C-alpha cells in the first residue's frame, strides 16, 4: 500500500512582529481581529454553512486519512531584524493592509501606512525593536491507497 501524506493547518494564527504602542493596537490586535472576522465570513459564504469546532483528527477521519498526531513549529527571531526576516515582516503587514484596508478607518489605516513607509523614521525598516515570533501547527494524516498502475 502507498502511504500518502496529507496535511491540515489551523485557521488564523497571527505572527508577532514588534511591541506595538498601546494606542497603536491596529497592526497586531486590530489586524488579528479583522483576520478572524474574514475567516468567519469565508466560512459562512457557502450555502448552508454549519459552524463546527475545528477538530482536525475528526475531519481527517471523516474523509479518510488516519491522523498522525500534531506537530508545532516555533520561529523566534529577536530584534533587531534585517534581511529576509525583515522583508517578510514588511511583506506580511503590507499584504494584510491591502486585504483589509477597506475595513479600516482613515485613522487606523494611517498606522500600517506609516510603518510601511520606507522614508519614515518610525517605519519598520528603521526600527530596532522589530522581531518575528510565529508558531505553526500541522496536523498530518495518512491514507492507505493502492499504488497507481502504469
mmCIF file of C-alpha atoms in Angstrom:
data_model
loop_
_atom_site.group_PDB
_atom_site.id
_atom_site.type_symbol
_atom_site.label_atom_id
_atom_site.label_comp_id
_atom_site.label_asym_id
_atom_site.label_seq_id
_atom_site.Cartn_x
_atom_site.Cartn_y
_atom_site.Cartn_z
ATOM 1 C CA UNK A 1 0.000 0.000 0.000
ATOM 2 C CA UNK A 2 1.119 3.522 -0.756
ATOM 3 C CA UNK A 3 1.006 5.685 2.375
ATOM 4 C CA UNK A 4 0.423 9.216 1.048
ATOM 5 C CA UNK A 5 0.750 12.097 3.479
ATOM 6 C CA UNK A 6 -1.987 14.680 3.953
ATOM 7 C CA UNK A 7 -1.662 17.849 5.980
ATOM 8 C CA UNK A 8 -4.034 20.306 7.563
ATOM 9 C CA UNK A 9 -3.220 23.561 9.245
ATOM 10 C CA UNK A 10 -5.306 25.541 11.676
ATOM 11 C CA UNK A 11 -7.035 28.854 10.956
ATOM 12 C CA UNK A 12 -5.581 32.300 11.505
ATOM 13 C CA UNK A 13 -2.503 32.108 13.682
ATOM 14 C CA UNK A 14 -1.093 35.586 13.752
ATOM 15 C CA UNK A 15 2.620 36.200 13.847
ATOM 16 C CA UNK A 16 4.022 38.833 16.158
ATOM 17 C CA UNK A 17 6.401 41.420 14.753
ATOM 18 C CA UNK A 18 7.137 44.005 17.442
ATOM 19 C CA UNK A 19 5.856 45.511 20.664
ATOM 20 C CA UNK A 20 3.187 47.944 19.492
ATOM 21 C CA UNK A 21 2.481 51.125 21.441
ATOM 22 C CA UNK A 22 -0.768 50.942 23.453
ATOM 23 C CA UNK A 23 -2.525 53.470 21.245
ATOM 24 C CA UNK A 24 -1.379 51.750 18.050
ATOM 25 C CA UNK A 25 -3.027 48.365 18.591
ATOM 26 C CA UNK A 26 -4.118 48.112 14.987
ATOM 27 C CA UNK A 27 -1.172 46.233 13.452
ATOM 28 C CA UNK A 28 -1.409 43.309 15.865
ATOM 29 C CA UNK A 29 -4.714 43.140 17.713
ATOM 30 C CA UNK A 30 -6.697 45.068 15.115
ATOM 31 C CA UNK A 31 -5.424 43.131 12.117
ATOM 32 C CA UNK A 32 -5.830 39.869 14.049
ATOM 33 C CA UNK A 33 -9.473 40.742 14.791
ATOM 34 C CA UNK A 34 -10.113 41.681 11.157
ATOM 35 C CA UNK A 35 -8.400 38.457 10.009
ATOM 36 C CA UNK A 36 -10.583 36.382 12.349
ATOM 37 C CA UNK A 37 -13.703 38.112 11.004
ATOM 38 C CA UNK A 38 -12.530 37.490 7.425
ATOM 39 C CA UNK A 39 -12.181 33.747 8.172
ATOM 40 C CA UNK A 40 -15.675 33.712 9.700
ATOM 41 C CA UNK A 41 -17.095 35.435 6.592
ATOM 42 C CA UNK A 42 -15.329 32.968 4.266
ATOM 43 C CA UNK A 43 -16.651 30.008 6.246
ATOM 44 C CA UNK A 44 -20.197 31.445 6.203
ATOM 45 C CA UNK A 45 -20.173 32.213 2.457
ATOM 46 C CA UNK A 46 -21.095 28.758 1.037
ATOM 47 C CA UNK A 47 -24.808 27.918 1.014
ATOM 48 C CA UNK A 48 -25.933 26.122 4.165
ATOM 49 C CA UNK A 49 -22.838 26.812 6.300
ATOM 50 C CA UNK A 50 -22.560 24.872 9.523
ATOM 51 C CA UNK A 51 -20.426 26.140 12.420
ATOM 52 C CA UNK A 52 -18.103 23.429 13.625
ATOM 53 C CA UNK A 53 -15.291 23.172 16.087
ATOM 54 C CA UNK A 54 -12.054 22.536 14.220
ATOM 55 C CA UNK A 55 -11.116 19.004 15.203
ATOM 56 C CA UNK A 56 -8.530 18.068 12.594
ATOM 57 C CA UNK A 57 -8.373 14.436 13.706
ATOM 58 C CA UNK A 58 -12.146 14.044 13.288
ATOM 59 C CA UNK A 59 -12.111 15.949 9.986
ATOM 60 C CA UNK A 60 -9.348 13.706 8.622
ATOM 61 C CA UNK A 61 -11.112 10.568 9.788
ATOM 62 C CA UNK A 62 -14.333 11.709 8.077
ATOM 63 C CA UNK A 63 -12.598 11.995 4.692
ATOM 64 C CA UNK A 64 -10.267 9.034 5.015
ATOM 65 C CA UNK A 65 -6.756 9.819 6.261
ATOM 66 C CA UNK A 66 -5.655 8.442 9.612
ATOM 67 C CA UNK A 67 -4.498 11.237 11.960
ATOM 68 C CA UNK A 68 -0.775 11.038 12.660
ATOM 69 C CA UNK A 69 -0.565 13.412 15.602
ATOM 70 C CA UNK A 70 0.158 17.102 15.709
ATOM 71 C CA UNK A 71 3.408 18.968 15.085
ATOM 72 C CA UNK A 72 4.038 22.564 16.115
ATOM 73 C CA UNK A 73 6.930 24.683 14.922
ATOM 74 C CA UNK A 74 8.138 27.893 16.550
ATOM 75 C CA UNK A 75 10.094 30.625 14.806
ATOM 76 C CA UNK A 76 11.526 33.175 17.256
ATOM 77 C CA UNK A 77 13.793 35.796 15.695
ATOM 78 C CA UNK A 78 14.727 38.542 18.175
ATOM 79 C CA UNK A 79 15.078 42.232 17.416
ATOM 80 C CA UNK A 80 16.624 43.799 15.535
ATOM 81 C CA UNK A 81 15.620 42.062 12.310
ATOM 82 C CA UNK A 82 17.342 42.532 8.986
ATOM 83 C CA UNK A 83 17.489 40.898 5.569
ATOM 84 C CA UNK A 84 14.893 38.275 4.605
ATOM 85 C CA UNK A 85 13.265 38.225 8.062
ATOM 86 C CA UNK A 86 12.602 41.974 7.978
ATOM 87 C CA UNK A 87 11.446 41.691 4.353
ATOM 88 C CA UNK A 88 8.960 39.026 5.497
ATOM 89 C CA UNK A 89 7.523 41.265 8.243
ATOM 90 C CA UNK A 90 7.167 44.210 5.833
ATOM 91 C CA UNK A 91 5.534 41.984 3.197
ATOM 92 C CA UNK A 92 3.111 40.478 5.743
ATOM 93 C CA UNK A 93 1.996 43.863 7.115
ATOM 94 C CA UNK A 94 1.674 45.141 3.523
ATOM 95 C CA UNK A 95 -0.377 42.105 2.464
ATOM 96 C CA UNK A 96 -2.739 42.424 5.393
ATOM 97 C CA UNK A 97 -3.053 46.177 4.906
ATOM 98 C CA UNK A 98 -4.057 45.530 1.285
ATOM 99 C CA UNK A 99 -6.528 42.786 2.216
ATOM 100 C CA UNK A 100 -8.273 44.712 4.949
ATOM 101 C CA UNK A 101 -7.728 48.363 4.023
ATOM 102 C CA UNK A 102 -11.420 48.824 3.147
ATOM 103 C CA UNK A 103 -12.437 47.704 6.653
ATOM 104 C CA UNK A 104 -10.240 50.273 8.403
ATOM 105 C CA UNK A 105 -10.924 53.878 9.300
ATOM 106 C CA UNK A 106 -8.608 56.585 7.943
ATOM 107 C CA UNK A 107 -7.063 56.886 11.407
ATOM 108 C CA UNK A 108 -6.454 53.114 11.592
ATOM 109 C CA UNK A 109 -5.024 52.832 8.072
ATOM 110 C CA UNK A 110 -2.507 55.576 8.893
ATOM 111 C CA UNK A 111 -0.734 53.227 11.352
ATOM 112 C CA UNK A 112 0.332 50.492 8.873
ATOM 113 C CA UNK A 113 0.892 53.146 6.180
ATOM 114 C CA UNK A 114 3.420 54.872 8.400
ATOM 115 C CA UNK A 115 5.075 51.578 9.398
ATOM 116 C CA UNK A 116 5.374 50.600 5.720
ATOM 117 C CA UNK A 117 6.787 53.968 4.595
ATOM 118 C CA UNK A 118 10.496 53.355 3.825
ATOM 119 C CA UNK A 119 11.264 57.062 4.334
ATOM 120 C CA UNK A 120 9.539 57.403 7.722
ATOM 121 C CA UNK A 121 11.990 57.171 10.658
ATOM 122 C CA UNK A 122 9.254 55.267 12.559
ATOM 123 C CA UNK A 123 8.875 52.792 9.659
ATOM 124 C CA UNK A 124 9.604 49.102 10.125
ATOM 125 C CA UNK A 125 12.866 49.274 8.173
ATOM 126 C CA UNK A 126 14.309 51.833 10.610
ATOM 127 C CA UNK A 127 13.140 50.366 13.912
ATOM 128 C CA UNK A 128 15.497 48.447 16.208
ATOM 129 C CA UNK A 129 12.577 46.749 18.021
ATOM 130 C CA UNK A 130 11.107 44.702 15.155
ATOM 131 C CA UNK A 131 11.099 40.960 15.880
ATOM 132 C CA UNK A 132 9.343 37.910 14.449
ATOM 133 C CA UNK A 133 7.577 35.367 16.635
ATOM 134 C CA UNK A 134 5.450 32.817 14.826
ATOM 135 C CA UNK A 135 4.038 29.369 15.571
ATOM 136 C CA UNK A 136 2.583 26.955 13.038
ATOM 137 C CA UNK A 137 0.759 23.769 13.881
ATOM 138 C CA UNK A 138 0.430 20.997 11.316
ATOM 139 C CA UNK A 139 -1.916 18.047 11.620
ATOM 140 C CA UNK A 140 -0.502 15.284 9.371
ATOM 141 C CA UNK A 141 -2.568 12.333 8.251
ATOM 142 C CA UNK A 142 -2.035 9.272 6.053
ATOM 143 C CA UNK A 143 -4.388 7.372 3.842
ATOM 144 C CA UNK A 144 -3.797 3.890 2.520
ATOM 145 C CA UNK A 145 -4.254 3.907 -1.236
ATOM 146 C CA UNK A 146 -3.416 1.296 -3.804
ATOM 147 C CA UNK A 147 -0.338 2.036 -5.899
ATOM 148 C CA UNK A 148 -1.277 3.534 -9.264
ATOM 149 C CA UNK A 149 -0.803 1.175 -12.164
ATOM 150 C CA UNK A 150 1.107 2.227 -15.230
#
